[in-house]
Amino acid sequence: MDEVWKNLWEAFRENDDFFKIEQLVDDLQLIFFGLHSLMDFSSTIQEIEQVVTNMRNEQELASILQSLGQRLEHQEEAHAEILKGNLVCCTSSKKYFISIKARPRTLDRAVEAPANETILSGPRNSFTEDLSINLGLMRKELVTKDLIVNSFLIGEEHKKEVTLLYVKKKASKKLVESITEHLRNKKKSNLETMQDLMKLLGISTWTLIPKFRITELPHEASQALTKGKVVFIIDRIPFALVLPSQLSDMFFSENDRNFLSPMTLMLRCLRVIGIFVAVLAPGLYIALVSVNPEVLRIELALSIAQSREGVPYPALLEVLLMLLVLELIIEASVRLPKSIGPTITMVGGIILGQAAVDAKLVSNLLIIVLAATMIANSTVIGFQNSISIRLFKYIFVFLASIYGILGIFAGLFIICSYLSNIRTFDIPYIPLKGEQGDVI
Amino acid sequence: MTKYVVKVFVMAAVLLLLNGCWDNKDINHRVMPVVLGISKVDQDFKVYLQIPNPSDEKIKTRIVEESGQSINEIISKISTNMESQVDLLHIKVIVVDEQIAKEGFNKIISAFLRSRDIPSKALFAVCEDDLDEFFAQMEENTSAEGTVLLDYFEKDAGWTPQVALTRVWHLYRSMYSLTHDVAVPLLKLGNSLKVEQTGSGVIKEGKMVSKINPKETLLYNAFNGESTQGIIEVMDIATVKILDDSIRHRSQVIGGRPELLTTVYLKVTVLEVEKDTSEEMIKKKLSKQLENRFNTMFANIQQKESDILAIGQLFRDQLPREELKQWRSKYYPRVNATMDFKVDIQNSGILKLKTN
């Protein structure tokens, strides 16, 4: 009899938060195992005692306990149950364990407003770390029996729960099947980050465009589901990953539709303009200043020439230098605690920019161009997309410094052909009419 | 995978090594002349460049002169001697002196188009004064951008419909076209104003053969589809302002003689009026005045065989190509052109006032 629980004890005995409590319930000896850090033992045991009192028969007791949880035949199952935060109990005479759903400690934050995706109008809930809360949010958002939730346990040493959500009849069968197959085949690999999930699904991580759309908002995720996309929710990750992402995700947010139609149109146009400014402005500056000044009106050409008077670097270096500083500012303000963040912005933006102009290191116009670029960059929906846009502008900077305006058009061509070449699970990134891929 | 990496590497290397971007010069290392002047001294050309020179606070105008045998030679001489590269792509106005205009500027225009350094959309003008004096006057002028001369021809600045707008490519076209000539604006140093527009020079195959006055240039512009809006016509009974115009042609060849009936629809508003003047009188008087002006001008240019109104274009579909080659000499002098001005007075309130 001892052996049954001795092994369990051996597996966990090095942990100080592991407990083994023996209790006599009317002459019956029960042994409870669990982790203090994951459960509230005293209230759990009280609940059990309420049920168990006045049970004479050992047989009866076992069945009552089983009704509270489930019977476990293997040692490994018992390990997993303990790690999940459940109470495992065994009686002195039986050869099996019973796991009982314990009252968990609250280790998760409550459902809060989104931190990264601010919304003006529309539902304000955002995902948290807890998988079941996230699933609940999705269920509340999408009240239909067609919403299918498939769970997978992925991982070798530590298991991670991944949930695949899709709407029956909307999502293409082929897409769901091939995703399910990938997840089943690679149950052993670890899943901690986005890149891990991409590898699991057989998507190359060397791509400039995010294949997943990341959203904190259950509303956005549920709207994506109704459009035939699939959503991954991973335990401990406070985002939903929408697959596949498409070009329109950069400009169109579901929350736009909470405004009147003309406003929706205006907002979306603004974002499209914003992306073009963010991508093209620095390149255009170089093209106009160093390669094709004849395009400018003479008045503008003269005032630009005036503002560049005495600047020692060629336009390309000038732009790269300031862009580097700006990228550093962005990276720094992500890194810094919220209380210091604004300081860095001020120091970077105003003092550095103005000082650079005064020191004749860069021209005034460049500061204006770069400020416009950075502001426009933020109009893109989704931080992941905004990083992609940040990267794309360097293509234009280099091409413009070589070929001028022609280079900018060449760059547009390159980007367009790259975007139209992207496919995720055979669904094109830019869906055109007539070629919707597999998704209906 | 390695093949792919090698491919990308080779492409990047080629891009960096073969692009020639080290020849690009930043905008502050280029001088951008706005006006190019060409005059002839004995057998040599003399070239003037008016360069707006951005200095710390202001933009100052600077004139650079050089003489030599050909325009391109002179430009390269200037470029060698200047501290920055001369970038002729910003030239907006080209001014030649009267002597060159009379002798013909075919060679100059061809050289401009061939060298591709000078934009073909640069405006062309003939200066009746000595260019030395003309540019000396320009240098004194300290306008904000140093683009005074340019502003005379800018549609969103100082242009009026009495000034011909002729670009280098117009001239080049007229050199080779069988049926289309152009007029170039004439400039002169003014008394109170910097520059005075004295009308237009009539060009025939690259040579200036005659002159027309500003009022006649207005008709030239109307024929060429430029707007004539805002022009004031003064008659003894009234003063009117042209608001809008449209033009319609009917052309046919009758017995080897080209007949042209042109109807001009004018929308005018009455500005000043004498006593007891009716709408009809103004219409009649205005039509008559414009008709007379047209007839005088047309007789003049017909005699010089210069088709600046591009009347020949209207007969292109009615004459065989062999005949078109003789358009200027055989047909054009015999064109019977009838003008019909249809005047519409749009704001006749002033006529209804009894007190007038």
Coordinates of C-alpha atoms in Angstrom, one line a residue, chain B residues 46 72 163 202 206 224 246 266 300 350:
Chain B
K46 CA 27.3 85.2 -74.5
N72 CA 27.1 73.7 -74.2
V163 CA 1.3 87.2 -72.5
V202 CA 5.9 86.0 -84.5
G206 CA 12.7 79.4 -85.9
N224 CA -4.6 78.2 -78.6
S246 CA -14.8 79.2 -76.0
L266 CA -17.4 85.3 -75.1
N300 CA 0.0 90.8 -90.8
I350 CA -25.6 98.2 -64.5

